[in-house]
PDB file of C-alpha atoms in Angstrom:
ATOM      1  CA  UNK A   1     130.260  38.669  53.234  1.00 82.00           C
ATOM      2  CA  UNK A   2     127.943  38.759  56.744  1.00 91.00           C
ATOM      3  CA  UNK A   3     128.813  41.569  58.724  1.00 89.00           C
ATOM      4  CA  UNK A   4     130.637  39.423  61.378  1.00 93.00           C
ATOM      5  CA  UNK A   5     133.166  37.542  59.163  1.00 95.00           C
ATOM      6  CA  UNK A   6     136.613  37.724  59.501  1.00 94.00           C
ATOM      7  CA  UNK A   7     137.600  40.323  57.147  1.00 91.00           C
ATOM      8  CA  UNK A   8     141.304  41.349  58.085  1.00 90.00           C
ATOM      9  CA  UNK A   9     143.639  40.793  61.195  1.00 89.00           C
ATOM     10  CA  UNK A  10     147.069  42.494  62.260  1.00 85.00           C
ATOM     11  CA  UNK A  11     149.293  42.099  65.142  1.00 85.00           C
ATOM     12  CA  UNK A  12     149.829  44.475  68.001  1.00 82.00           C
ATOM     13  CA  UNK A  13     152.090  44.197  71.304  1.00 79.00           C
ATOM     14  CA  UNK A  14     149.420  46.420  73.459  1.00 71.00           C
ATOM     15  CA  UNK A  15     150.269  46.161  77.305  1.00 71.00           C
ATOM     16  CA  UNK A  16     151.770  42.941  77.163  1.00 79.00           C
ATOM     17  CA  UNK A  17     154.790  42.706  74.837  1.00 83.00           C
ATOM     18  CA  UNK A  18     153.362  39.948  73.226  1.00 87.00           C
ATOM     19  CA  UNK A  19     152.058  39.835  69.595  1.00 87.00           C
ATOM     20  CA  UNK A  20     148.115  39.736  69.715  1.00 86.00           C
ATOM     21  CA  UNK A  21     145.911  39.049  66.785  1.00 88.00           C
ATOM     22  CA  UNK A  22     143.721  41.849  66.237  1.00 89.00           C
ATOM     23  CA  UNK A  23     140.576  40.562  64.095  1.00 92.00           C
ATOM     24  CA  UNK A  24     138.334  42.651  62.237  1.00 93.00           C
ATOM     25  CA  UNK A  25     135.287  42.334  60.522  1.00 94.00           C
ATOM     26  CA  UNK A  26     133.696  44.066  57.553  1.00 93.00           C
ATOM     27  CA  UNK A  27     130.889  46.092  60.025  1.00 93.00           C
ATOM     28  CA  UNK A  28     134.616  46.961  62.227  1.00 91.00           C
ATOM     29  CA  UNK A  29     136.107  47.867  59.507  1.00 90.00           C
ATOM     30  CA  UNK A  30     133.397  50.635  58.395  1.00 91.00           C
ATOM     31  CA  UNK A  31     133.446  51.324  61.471  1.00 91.00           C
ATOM     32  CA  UNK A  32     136.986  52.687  61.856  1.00 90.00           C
ATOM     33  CA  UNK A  33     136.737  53.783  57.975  1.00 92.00           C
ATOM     34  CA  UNK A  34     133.864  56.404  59.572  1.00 92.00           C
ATOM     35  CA  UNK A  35     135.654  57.261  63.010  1.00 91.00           C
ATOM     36  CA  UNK A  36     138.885  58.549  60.161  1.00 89.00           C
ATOM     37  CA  UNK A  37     136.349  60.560  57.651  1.00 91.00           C
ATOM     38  CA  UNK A  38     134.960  62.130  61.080  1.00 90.00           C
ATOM     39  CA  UNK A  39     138.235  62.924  62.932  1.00 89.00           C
ATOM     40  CA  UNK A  40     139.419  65.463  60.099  1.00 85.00           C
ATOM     41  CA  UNK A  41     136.326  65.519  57.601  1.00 88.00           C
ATOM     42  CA  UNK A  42     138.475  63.789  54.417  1.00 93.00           C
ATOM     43  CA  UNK A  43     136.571  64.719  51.396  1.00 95.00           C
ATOM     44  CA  UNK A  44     136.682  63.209  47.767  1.00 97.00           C
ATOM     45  CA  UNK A  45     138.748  66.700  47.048  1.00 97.00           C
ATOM     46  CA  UNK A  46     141.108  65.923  49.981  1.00 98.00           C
ATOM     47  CA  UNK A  47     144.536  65.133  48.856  1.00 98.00           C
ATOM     48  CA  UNK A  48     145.977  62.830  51.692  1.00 97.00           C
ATOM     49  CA  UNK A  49     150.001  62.244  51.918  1.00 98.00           C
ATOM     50  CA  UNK A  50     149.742  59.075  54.159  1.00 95.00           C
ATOM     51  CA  UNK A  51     153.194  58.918  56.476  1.00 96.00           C
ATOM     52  CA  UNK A  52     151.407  55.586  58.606  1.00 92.00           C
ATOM     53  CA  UNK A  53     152.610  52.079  57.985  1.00 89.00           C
ATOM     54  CA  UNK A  54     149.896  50.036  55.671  1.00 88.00           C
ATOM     55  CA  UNK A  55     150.368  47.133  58.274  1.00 83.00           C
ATOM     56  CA  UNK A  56     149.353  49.610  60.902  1.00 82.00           C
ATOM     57  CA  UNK A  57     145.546  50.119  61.831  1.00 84.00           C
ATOM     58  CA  UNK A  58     146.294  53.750  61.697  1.00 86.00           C
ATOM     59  CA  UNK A  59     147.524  53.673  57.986  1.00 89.00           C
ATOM     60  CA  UNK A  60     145.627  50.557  56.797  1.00 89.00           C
ATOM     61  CA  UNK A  61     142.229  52.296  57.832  1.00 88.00           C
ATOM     62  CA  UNK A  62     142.705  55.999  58.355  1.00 89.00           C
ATOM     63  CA  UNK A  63     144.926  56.251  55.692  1.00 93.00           C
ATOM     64  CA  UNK A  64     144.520  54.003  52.705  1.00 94.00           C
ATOM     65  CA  UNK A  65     140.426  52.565  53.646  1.00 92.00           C
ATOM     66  CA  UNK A  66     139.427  55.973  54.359  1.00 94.00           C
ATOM     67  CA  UNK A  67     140.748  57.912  51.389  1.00 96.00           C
ATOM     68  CA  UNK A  68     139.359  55.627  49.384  1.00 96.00           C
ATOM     69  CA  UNK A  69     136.008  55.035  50.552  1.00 95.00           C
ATOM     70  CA  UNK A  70     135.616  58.860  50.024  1.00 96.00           C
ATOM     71  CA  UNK A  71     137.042  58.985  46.533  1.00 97.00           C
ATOM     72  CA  UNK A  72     140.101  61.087  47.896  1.00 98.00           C
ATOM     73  CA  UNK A  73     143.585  61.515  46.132  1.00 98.00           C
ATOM     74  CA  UNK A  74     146.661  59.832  48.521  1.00 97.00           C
ATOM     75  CA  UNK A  75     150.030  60.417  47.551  1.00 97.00           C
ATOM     76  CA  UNK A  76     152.047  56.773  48.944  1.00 93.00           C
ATOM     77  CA  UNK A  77     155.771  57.234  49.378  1.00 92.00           C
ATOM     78  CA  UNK A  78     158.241  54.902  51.434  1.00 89.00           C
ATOM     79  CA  UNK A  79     160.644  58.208  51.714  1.00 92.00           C
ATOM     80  CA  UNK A  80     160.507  59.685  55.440  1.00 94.00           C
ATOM     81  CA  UNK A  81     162.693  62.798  54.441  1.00 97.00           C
ATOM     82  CA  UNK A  82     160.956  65.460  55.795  1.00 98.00           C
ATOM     83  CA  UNK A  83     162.484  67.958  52.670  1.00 97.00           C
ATOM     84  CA  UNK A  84     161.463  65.303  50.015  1.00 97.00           C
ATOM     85  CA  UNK A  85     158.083  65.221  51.916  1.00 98.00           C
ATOM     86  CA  UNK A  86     157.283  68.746  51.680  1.00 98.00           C
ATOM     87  CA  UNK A  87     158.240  69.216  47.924  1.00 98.00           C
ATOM     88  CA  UNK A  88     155.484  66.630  47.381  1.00 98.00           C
ATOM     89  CA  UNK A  89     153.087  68.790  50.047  1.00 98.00           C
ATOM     90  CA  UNK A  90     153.567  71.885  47.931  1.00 98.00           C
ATOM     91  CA  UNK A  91     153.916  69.717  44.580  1.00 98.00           C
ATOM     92  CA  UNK A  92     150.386  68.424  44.957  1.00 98.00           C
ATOM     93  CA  UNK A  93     148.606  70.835  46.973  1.00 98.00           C
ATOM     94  CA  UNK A  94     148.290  68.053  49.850  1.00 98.00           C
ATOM     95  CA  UNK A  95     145.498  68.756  52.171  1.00 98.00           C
ATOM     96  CA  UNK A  96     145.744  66.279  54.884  1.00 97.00           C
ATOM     97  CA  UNK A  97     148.846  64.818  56.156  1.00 97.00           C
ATOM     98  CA  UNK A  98     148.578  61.559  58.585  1.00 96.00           C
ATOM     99  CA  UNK A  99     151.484  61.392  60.486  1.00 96.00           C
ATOM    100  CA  UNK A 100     152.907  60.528  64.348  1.00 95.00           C
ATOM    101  CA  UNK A 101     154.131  62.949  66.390  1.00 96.00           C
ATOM    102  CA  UNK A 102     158.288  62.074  66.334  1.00 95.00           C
ATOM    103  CA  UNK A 103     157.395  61.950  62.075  1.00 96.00           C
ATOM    104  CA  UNK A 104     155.880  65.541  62.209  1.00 97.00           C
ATOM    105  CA  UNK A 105     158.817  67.122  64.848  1.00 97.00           C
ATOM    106  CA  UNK A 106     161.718  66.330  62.190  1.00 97.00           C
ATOM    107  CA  UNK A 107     159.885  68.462  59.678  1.00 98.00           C
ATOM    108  CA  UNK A 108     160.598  71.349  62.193  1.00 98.00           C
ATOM    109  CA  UNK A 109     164.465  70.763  61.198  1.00 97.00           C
ATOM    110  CA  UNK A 110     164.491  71.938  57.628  1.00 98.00           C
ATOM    111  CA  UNK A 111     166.632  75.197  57.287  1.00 96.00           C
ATOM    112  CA  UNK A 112     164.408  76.075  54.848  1.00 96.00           C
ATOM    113  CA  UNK A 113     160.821  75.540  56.291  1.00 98.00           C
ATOM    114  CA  UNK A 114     160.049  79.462  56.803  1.00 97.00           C
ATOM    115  CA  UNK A 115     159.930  79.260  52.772  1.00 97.00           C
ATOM    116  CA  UNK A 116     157.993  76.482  52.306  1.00 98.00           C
ATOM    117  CA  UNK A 117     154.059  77.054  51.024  1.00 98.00           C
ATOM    118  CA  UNK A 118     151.981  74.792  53.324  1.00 98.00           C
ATOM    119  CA  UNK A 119     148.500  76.841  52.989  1.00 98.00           C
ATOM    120  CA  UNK A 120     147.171  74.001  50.974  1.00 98.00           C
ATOM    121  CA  UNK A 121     147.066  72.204  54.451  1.00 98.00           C
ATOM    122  CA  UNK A 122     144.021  72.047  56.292  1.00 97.00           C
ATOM    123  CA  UNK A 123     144.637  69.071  58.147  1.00 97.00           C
ATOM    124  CA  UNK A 124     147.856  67.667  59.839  1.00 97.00           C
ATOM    125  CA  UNK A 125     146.420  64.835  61.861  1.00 96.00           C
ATOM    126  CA  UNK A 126     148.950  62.963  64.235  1.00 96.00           C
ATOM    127  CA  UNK A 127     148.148  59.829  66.036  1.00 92.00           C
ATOM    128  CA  UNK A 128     149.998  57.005  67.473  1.00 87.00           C
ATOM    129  CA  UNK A 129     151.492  58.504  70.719  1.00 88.00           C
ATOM    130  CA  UNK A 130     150.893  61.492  72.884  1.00 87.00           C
ATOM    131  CA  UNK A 131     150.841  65.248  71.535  1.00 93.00           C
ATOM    132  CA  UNK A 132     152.517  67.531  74.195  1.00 95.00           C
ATOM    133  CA  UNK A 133     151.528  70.812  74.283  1.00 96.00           C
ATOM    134  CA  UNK A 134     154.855  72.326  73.378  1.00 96.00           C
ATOM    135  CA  UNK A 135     155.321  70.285  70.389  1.00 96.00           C
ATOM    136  CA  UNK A 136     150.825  71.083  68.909  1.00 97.00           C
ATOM    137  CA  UNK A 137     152.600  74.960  69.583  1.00 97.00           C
ATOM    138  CA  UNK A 138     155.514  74.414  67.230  1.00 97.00           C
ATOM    139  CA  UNK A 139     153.534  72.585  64.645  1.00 98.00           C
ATOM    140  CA  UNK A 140     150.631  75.363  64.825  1.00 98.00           C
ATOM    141  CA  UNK A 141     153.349  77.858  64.393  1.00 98.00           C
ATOM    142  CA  UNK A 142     156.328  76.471  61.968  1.00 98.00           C
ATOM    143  CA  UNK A 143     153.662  73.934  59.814  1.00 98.00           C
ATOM    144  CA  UNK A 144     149.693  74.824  60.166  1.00 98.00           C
ATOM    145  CA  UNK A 145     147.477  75.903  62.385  1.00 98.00           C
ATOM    146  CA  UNK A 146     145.446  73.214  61.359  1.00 98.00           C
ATOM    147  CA  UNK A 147     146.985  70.557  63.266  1.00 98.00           C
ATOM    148  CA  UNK A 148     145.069  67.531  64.959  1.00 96.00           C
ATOM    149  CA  UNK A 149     145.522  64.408  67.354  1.00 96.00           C
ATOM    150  CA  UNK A 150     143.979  61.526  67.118  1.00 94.00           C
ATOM    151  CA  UNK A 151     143.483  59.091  69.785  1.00 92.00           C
ATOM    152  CA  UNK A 152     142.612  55.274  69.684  1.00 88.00           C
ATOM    153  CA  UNK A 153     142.946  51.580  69.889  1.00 85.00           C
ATOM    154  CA  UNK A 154     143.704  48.412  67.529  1.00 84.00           C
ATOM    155  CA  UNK A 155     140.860  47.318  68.592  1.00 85.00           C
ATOM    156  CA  UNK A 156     138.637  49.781  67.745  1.00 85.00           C
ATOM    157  CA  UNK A 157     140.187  52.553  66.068  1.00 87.00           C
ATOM    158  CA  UNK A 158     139.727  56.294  66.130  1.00 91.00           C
ATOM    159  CA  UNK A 159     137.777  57.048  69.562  1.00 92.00           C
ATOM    160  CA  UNK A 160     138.552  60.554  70.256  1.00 94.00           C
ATOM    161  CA  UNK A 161     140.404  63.805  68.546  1.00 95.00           C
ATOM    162  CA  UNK A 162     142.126  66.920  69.446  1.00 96.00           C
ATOM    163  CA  UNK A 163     141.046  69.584  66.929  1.00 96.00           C
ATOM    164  CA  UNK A 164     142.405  72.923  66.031  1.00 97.00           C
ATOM    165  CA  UNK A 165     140.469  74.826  68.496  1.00 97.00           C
ATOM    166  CA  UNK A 166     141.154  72.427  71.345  1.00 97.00           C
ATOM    167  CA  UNK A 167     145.220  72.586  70.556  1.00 97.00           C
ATOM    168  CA  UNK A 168     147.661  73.294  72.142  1.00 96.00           C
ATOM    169  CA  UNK A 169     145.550  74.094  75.510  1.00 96.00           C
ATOM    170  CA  UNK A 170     144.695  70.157  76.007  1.00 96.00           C
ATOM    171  CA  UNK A 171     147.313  68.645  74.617  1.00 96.00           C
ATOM    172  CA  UNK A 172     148.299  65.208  76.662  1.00 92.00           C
ATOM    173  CA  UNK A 173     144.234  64.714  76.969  1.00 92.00           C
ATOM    174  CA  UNK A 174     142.659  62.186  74.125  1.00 90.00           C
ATOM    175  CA  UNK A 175     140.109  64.895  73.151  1.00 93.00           C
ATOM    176  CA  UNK A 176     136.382  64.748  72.669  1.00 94.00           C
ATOM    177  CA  UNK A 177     134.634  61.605  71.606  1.00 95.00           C
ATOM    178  CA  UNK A 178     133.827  61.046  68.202  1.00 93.00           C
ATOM    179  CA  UNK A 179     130.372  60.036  67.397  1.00 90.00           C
ATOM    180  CA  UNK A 180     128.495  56.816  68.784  1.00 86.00           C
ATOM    181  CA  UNK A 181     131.730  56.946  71.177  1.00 89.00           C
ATOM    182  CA  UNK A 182     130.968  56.404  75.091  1.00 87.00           C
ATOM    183  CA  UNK A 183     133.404  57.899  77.460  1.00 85.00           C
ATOM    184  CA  UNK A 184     133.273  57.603  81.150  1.00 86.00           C
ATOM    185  CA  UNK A 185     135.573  59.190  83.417  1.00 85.00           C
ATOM    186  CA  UNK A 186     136.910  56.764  86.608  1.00 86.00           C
ATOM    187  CA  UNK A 187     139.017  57.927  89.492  1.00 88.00           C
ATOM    188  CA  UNK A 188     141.888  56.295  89.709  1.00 84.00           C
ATOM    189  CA  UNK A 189     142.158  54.291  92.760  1.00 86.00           C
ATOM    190  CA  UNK A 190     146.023  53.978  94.069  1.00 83.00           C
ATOM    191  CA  UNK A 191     145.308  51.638  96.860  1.00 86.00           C
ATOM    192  CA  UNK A 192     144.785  49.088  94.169  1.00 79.00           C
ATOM    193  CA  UNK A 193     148.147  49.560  92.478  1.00 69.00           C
TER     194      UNK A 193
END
C-alpha cells in the first residue's frame, strides 16, 4: 500500500449534523496510532480495558490500533456496568482505561468503590467531550490520581492532552500539544458572529 491510499473511512456528524466521510490513509493512520502511544505512554506491558466504540476514531485507533501496534494486552467487553467493569480492572491488573467522561462519572456510583483496588491504574485517559474540573477532582480522588484528557478531531486524531500534573487546575482547556502538533492561539472576534 502507498502511503496515500485509502486505508479506512468512518462517519462523523462534526458541526453540521450531517454524516461526513472521514477518510484515512495508512501514513494517517500511524499517525493517530503515535499521537495515542504519546498521550498516555501505552507500553507492550500496558493492559488496556478499552470502554470506546470500535466504529469510533477514538476506540478504532487509540484503543484497538494502538494497543496493538505496541504489543499491549486489551481486555474488549460490550458490558458498560461500571461494577462488572472494575472486577475486570482488579481481575487483570488493568493499567490504562480509555473511557469518556459521562462513562468514567457512573463508576463514582458504586457503594462499594472505597473497597475497590485500582493501584494497578496508571492511566485513566478520557476523551470525547469536555473534562470539568470538578468531575478530573472526583476521579483523582474516588478512582486514580492518574487520570488524563485527551483532546482531538476525526480528522486527525489525538492533538493535545491533559496530564496528571496539569489536572484538575486546567480542566475545560485541550491541554498541551502533542508532538509535531502546531497550535496557535486567535482572539475571538465577536463582531463577526
Amino acid at each position: 500500500r502507498q502511503p496515500e491510499d485509502v486505508s479506512y473511512m468512518f462517519y462523523s456528524t462534526g458541526t453540521t449534523g450531517d454524516p461526513t466521510a472521514i477518510v484515512h490513509t495508512p501514513r494517517s493512520c500511524r499517525n493517530r496510532i503515535l499521537a495515542g502511544i504519546e498521550s498516555t505512554l501505552i507500553r507492550p506491558e500496558t493492559v488496556c480495558l478499552g470502554l470506546l466504540p470500535f466504529f469510533h476514531g477514538g476506540g478504532l485507533d487509540t484503543v484497538l490500533r494502538t494497543s496493538i501496534a505496541v504489543g499491549a494486552s486489551l481486555l474488549v467487553t460490550t458490558s458498560r456496568d461500571p461494577e462488572r467493569l472494575l472486577d475486570a480492572i482488579e481481575t487483570h491488573d488493568v493499567t490504562d482505561v480509555r473511557s469518556v467522561p459521562t462513562l468514567t462519572r457512573r463508576f463514582l456510583d458504586v457503594p462499594d468503590l472505597e473497597e475497590r483496588d485500582l493501584s494497578s491504574v496508571t492511566a485513566w485517559r478520557n476523551g470525547g467531550t469536555v473534562l470539568t474540573e470538578s468531575l478530573a477532582r472526583e476521579f483523582a480522588e474516588k478512582l486514580t490520581p492518574n487520570v488524563y484528557n485527551a483532546y482531538g478531531t476525526s480528522e486527525s486524531g489525538t492533538n493535545a492532552v491533559l496530564r496528571p500534573d496539569d489536572l484538575p487546575e486546567h480542566a475545560g482547556t485541550v491541554g498541551k500539544p502533542l508532538v509535531d502538533t502546531e497550535v496557535r492561539i486567535v482572539e475571538l472576534d465577536a463582531s463577526r458572529q
